[in-house]
Amino acid sequence: MTEFWRQLPAGRAVRLADVEAQAVAAAMDPLPRDAPVVLTYYPHAETSVSRVVDAVLGELQDAATELFPSWIPEASTIRSAAGLGVPAIRILAKRAAATSEHYGPFLADLAEGVLRRDFAALTRFPRQTRAAGLARVLKNSYDRNDLALLVPVPAELSDSGQAALVSACEWIAQHGRMAIWLTGQSIAADRLATFPVSLPGHLPESPARATPEMLANPVGPVIVYPPIAGRPHHASAAEKRLEEALGRRAWAAGRVWNQAYSPHALVNPVRLDLWWRHERCVVEIDGPDHLDRWKYAQDRRRDVLLQSHGLTVLRFTNSDVLGDVDAVVAAIEKLLQTRRSQPGETHSYV
């Protein structure tokens, strides 16, 4: 699966053969340097092409909302529509559009909509404009030139539902100028070009250790997108809650969020939720999706890699953080104090 995306056409909907969507997502985490940013969209059953298009555009809009202000960094201090918030954000949006490929009126309305939490103004733009505008916003958020939407096709989807989904994906790919990768053995649309994709060696065909709780289907939102390096994941209430708590503690200085780590060039990098480089301490925040077999395999590979290279790991679930963040913070503080007082300590696993 090494750089498989290089073999796939941009701006088209295609089928990926012999691979599961979860495996592709796992292999693209952390996102390789020259790869497109990949969002995963889990479709619902629908037989109307226009309704599928509207559903996808709605999810892309939600992602753009959560990722704000990454696509207008200068707006990071504008937090509400009160006072001069709206005119200020519109000026910044139009300024950004003037020096980029963005369409100024759409970008300004989208930015204002984020502040007001009201996107009614966007309905004045045709679907084509919204598709292209949202794609540009998402690419800019990750500083990427290309965008791919990964779509696992449900096996139980009817023929009419599948036809509507494929047609909608082709339309969105064309007008949004993005790649769309559909996966699933049940895809019957002959008009889709098919590309074989092989799994990388570190992703097994079956779970490393099966558990009754492992889920066959993903748990969570309809659209999933990667975190931005240096920040808590925009869609993770647990990561944001933990960062809020750590931000009030002086001893927590030196932390970085969602950074890729590799001990040397010959090792595939892994993404660390939160870590302290100097102390070599890592904190992982696991949601229900980590029961997915591909993420489970990734977690085990990450654990072995980190432990063997002298990093200490603490793992918490979303429920741990959201249920008792003070207990989580106390555990992190204790670990950091231990590592800071024993600089000769090489590794441990918690």
Short mmCIF file of N, CA and C in Angstrom, two decimals, residues 246-315:
data_model
loop_
_atom_site.label_atom_id
_atom_site.label_comp_id
_atom_site.label_asym_id
_atom_site.label_seq_id
_atom_site.Cartn_x
_atom_site.Cartn_y
_atom_site.Cartn_z
N LEU A 246 -5.45 20.89 31.29
CA LEU A 246 -3.99 20.99 31.33
C LEU A 246 -3.51 22.43 31.16
N GLY A 247 -4.28 23.21 30.43
CA GLY A 247 -3.88 24.60 30.19
C GLY A 247 -3.81 25.42 31.46
N ARG A 248 -4.43 24.95 32.53
CA ARG A 248 -4.41 25.68 33.80
C ARG A 248 -3.31 25.19 34.73
N ARG A 249 -2.50 24.23 34.28
CA ARG A 249 -1.44 23.67 35.13
C ARG A 249 -0.07 24.01 34.55
N ALA A 250 0.73 24.70 35.34
CA ALA A 250 2.07 25.09 34.88
C ALA A 250 2.94 23.87 34.60
N TRP A 251 2.77 22.80 35.38
CA TRP A 251 3.60 21.61 35.21
C TRP A 251 3.34 20.90 33.89
N ALA A 252 2.23 21.23 33.22
CA ALA A 252 1.87 20.56 31.97
C ALA A 252 2.54 21.18 30.75
N ALA A 253 3.38 22.19 30.97
CA ALA A 253 4.07 22.84 29.84
C ALA A 253 4.93 21.82 29.10
N GLY A 254 5.08 22.06 27.80
CA GLY A 254 5.92 21.19 26.98
C GLY A 254 5.15 20.14 26.22
N ARG A 255 3.83 20.13 26.35
CA ARG A 255 3.02 19.11 25.67
C ARG A 255 2.76 19.50 24.22
N VAL A 256 2.58 18.51 23.38
CA VAL A 256 2.19 18.73 21.99
C VAL A 256 1.10 17.72 21.64
N TRP A 257 0.17 18.15 20.82
CA TRP A 257 -0.96 17.31 20.43
C TRP A 257 -0.80 16.79 19.01
N ASN A 258 -1.20 15.53 18.83
CA ASN A 258 -1.38 14.93 17.51
C ASN A 258 -0.19 15.13 16.58
N GLN A 259 0.95 14.70 17.06
CA GLN A 259 2.18 14.77 16.29
C GLN A 259 2.59 13.38 15.82
N ALA A 260 3.19 13.33 14.64
CA ALA A 260 3.74 12.07 14.15
C ALA A 260 5.07 11.80 14.84
N TYR A 261 5.32 10.53 15.13
CA TYR A 261 6.56 10.14 15.80
C TYR A 261 7.15 8.94 15.08
N SER A 262 8.45 9.01 14.84
CA SER A 262 9.19 7.87 14.32
C SER A 262 10.59 7.94 14.88
N PRO A 263 11.09 6.84 15.46
CA PRO A 263 12.43 6.87 16.05
C PRO A 263 13.53 7.04 15.02
N HIS A 264 13.28 6.58 13.78
CA HIS A 264 14.25 6.79 12.71
C HIS A 264 13.55 6.59 11.36
N ALA A 265 14.24 6.90 10.29
CA ALA A 265 13.63 6.96 8.96
C ALA A 265 13.11 5.62 8.46
N LEU A 266 13.60 4.52 8.99
CA LEU A 266 13.20 3.21 8.50
C LEU A 266 11.94 2.68 9.18
N VAL A 267 11.39 3.44 10.12
CA VAL A 267 10.20 3.01 10.85
C VAL A 267 9.01 3.87 10.43
N ASN A 268 7.90 3.22 10.08
CA ASN A 268 6.70 3.97 9.73
C ASN A 268 6.26 4.81 10.93
N PRO A 269 5.97 6.09 10.71
CA PRO A 269 5.58 6.94 11.83
C PRO A 269 4.22 6.57 12.39
N VAL A 270 4.01 6.90 13.64
CA VAL A 270 2.70 6.75 14.29
C VAL A 270 2.29 8.12 14.81
N ARG A 271 0.99 8.31 14.98
CA ARG A 271 0.51 9.59 15.52
C ARG A 271 0.24 9.43 17.00
N LEU A 272 0.78 10.37 17.78
CA LEU A 272 0.59 10.37 19.23
C LEU A 272 -0.46 11.41 19.59
N ASP A 273 -1.46 11.00 20.36
CA ASP A 273 -2.50 11.95 20.75
C ASP A 273 -1.89 13.13 21.51
N LEU A 274 -1.12 12.84 22.52
CA LEU A 274 -0.54 13.89 23.37
C LEU A 274 0.78 13.38 23.93
N TRP A 275 1.82 14.21 23.81
CA TRP A 275 3.08 13.76 24.40
C TRP A 275 3.95 14.91 24.83
N TRP A 276 4.83 14.56 25.76
CA TRP A 276 5.85 15.46 26.28
C TRP A 276 7.19 14.92 25.76
N ARG A 277 7.78 15.65 24.82
CA ARG A 277 8.98 15.15 24.15
C ARG A 277 10.13 14.92 25.13
N HIS A 278 10.41 15.93 25.95
CA HIS A 278 11.57 15.85 26.83
C HIS A 278 11.43 14.70 27.82
N GLU A 279 10.26 14.55 28.40
CA GLU A 279 10.03 13.50 29.40
C GLU A 279 9.73 12.15 28.75
N ARG A 280 9.49 12.15 27.43
CA ARG A 280 9.19 10.93 26.68
C ARG A 280 7.95 10.23 27.25
N CYS A 281 6.95 11.05 27.53
CA CYS A 281 5.68 10.55 28.06
C CYS A 281 4.57 10.75 27.02
N VAL A 282 3.76 9.74 26.83
CA VAL A 282 2.69 9.76 25.84
C VAL A 282 1.35 9.48 26.53
N VAL A 283 0.34 10.23 26.14
CA VAL A 283 -1.02 10.00 26.61
C VAL A 283 -1.90 9.71 25.40
N GLU A 284 -2.60 8.58 25.44
CA GLU A 284 -3.51 8.20 24.36
C GLU A 284 -4.94 8.25 24.87
N ILE A 285 -5.82 8.86 24.08
CA ILE A 285 -7.23 8.98 24.43
C ILE A 285 -8.02 8.13 23.43
N ASP A 286 -8.62 7.05 23.91
CA ASP A 286 -9.27 6.09 23.02
C ASP A 286 -10.79 6.20 23.08
N GLY A 287 -11.40 6.39 21.91
CA GLY A 287 -12.85 6.35 21.81
C GLY A 287 -13.33 4.96 21.45
N PRO A 288 -14.64 4.77 21.32
CA PRO A 288 -15.19 3.45 20.97
C PRO A 288 -14.66 2.92 19.64
N ASP A 289 -14.26 3.84 18.74
CA ASP A 289 -13.76 3.40 17.44
C ASP A 289 -12.47 2.59 17.55
N HIS A 290 -11.80 2.66 18.68
CA HIS A 290 -10.56 1.90 18.84
C HIS A 290 -10.82 0.41 19.03
N LEU A 291 -12.09 0.01 19.11
CA LEU A 291 -12.43 -1.41 19.09
C LEU A 291 -12.45 -1.96 17.68
N ASP A 292 -12.49 -1.06 16.69
CA ASP A 292 -12.38 -1.49 15.31
C ASP A 292 -11.07 -2.26 15.12
N ARG A 293 -11.09 -3.34 14.36
CA ARG A 293 -9.91 -4.22 14.31
C ARG A 293 -8.69 -3.54 13.72
N TRP A 294 -8.90 -2.60 12.79
CA TRP A 294 -7.74 -1.95 12.20
C TRP A 294 -7.09 -0.99 13.20
N LYS A 295 -7.92 -0.25 13.91
CA LYS A 295 -7.35 0.63 14.93
C LYS A 295 -6.77 -0.18 16.08
N TYR A 296 -7.40 -1.30 16.38
CA TYR A 296 -6.85 -2.17 17.42
C TYR A 296 -5.45 -2.63 17.03
N ALA A 297 -5.29 -3.04 15.77
CA ALA A 297 -3.97 -3.48 15.31
C ALA A 297 -2.97 -2.33 15.34
N GLN A 298 -3.42 -1.13 14.94
CA GLN A 298 -2.55 0.04 14.99
C GLN A 298 -2.12 0.36 16.41
N ASP A 299 -3.05 0.25 17.34
CA ASP A 299 -2.73 0.53 18.75
C ASP A 299 -1.67 -0.43 19.27
N ARG A 300 -1.80 -1.70 18.93
CA ARG A 300 -0.82 -2.69 19.40
C ARG A 300 0.55 -2.42 18.79
N ARG A 301 0.56 -2.06 17.52
CA ARG A 301 1.84 -1.74 16.87
C ARG A 301 2.47 -0.51 17.51
N ARG A 302 1.62 0.48 17.79
CA ARG A 302 2.12 1.70 18.43
C ARG A 302 2.68 1.40 19.82
N ASP A 303 1.97 0.57 20.58
CA ASP A 303 2.43 0.24 21.93
C ASP A 303 3.82 -0.38 21.91
N VAL A 304 4.01 -1.34 21.02
CA VAL A 304 5.31 -2.02 20.93
C VAL A 304 6.40 -1.04 20.51
N LEU A 305 6.10 -0.22 19.52
CA LEU A 305 7.09 0.74 19.03
C LEU A 305 7.50 1.72 20.12
N LEU A 306 6.53 2.29 20.81
CA LEU A 306 6.84 3.29 21.83
C LEU A 306 7.59 2.68 23.00
N GLN A 307 7.13 1.54 23.45
CA GLN A 307 7.78 0.91 24.60
C GLN A 307 9.22 0.53 24.27
N SER A 308 9.44 0.03 23.06
CA SER A 308 10.78 -0.42 22.70
C SER A 308 11.75 0.73 22.47
N HIS A 309 11.23 1.95 22.36
CA HIS A 309 12.10 3.11 22.16
C HIS A 309 12.06 4.08 23.34
N GLY A 310 11.69 3.56 24.51
CA GLY A 310 11.88 4.32 25.73
C GLY A 310 10.80 5.32 26.08
N LEU A 311 9.62 5.21 25.48
CA LEU A 311 8.53 6.12 25.83
C LEU A 311 7.58 5.45 26.82
N THR A 312 7.10 6.23 27.75
CA THR A 312 6.10 5.77 28.71
C THR A 312 4.71 6.14 28.20
N VAL A 313 3.76 5.23 28.34
CA VAL A 313 2.43 5.43 27.77
C VAL A 313 1.35 5.33 28.83
N LEU A 314 0.46 6.29 28.84
CA LEU A 314 -0.77 6.22 29.63
C LEU A 314 -1.95 6.19 28.66
N ARG A 315 -2.88 5.27 28.89
CA ARG A 315 -4.07 5.20 28.04
C ARG A 315 -5.33 5.48 28.87
#
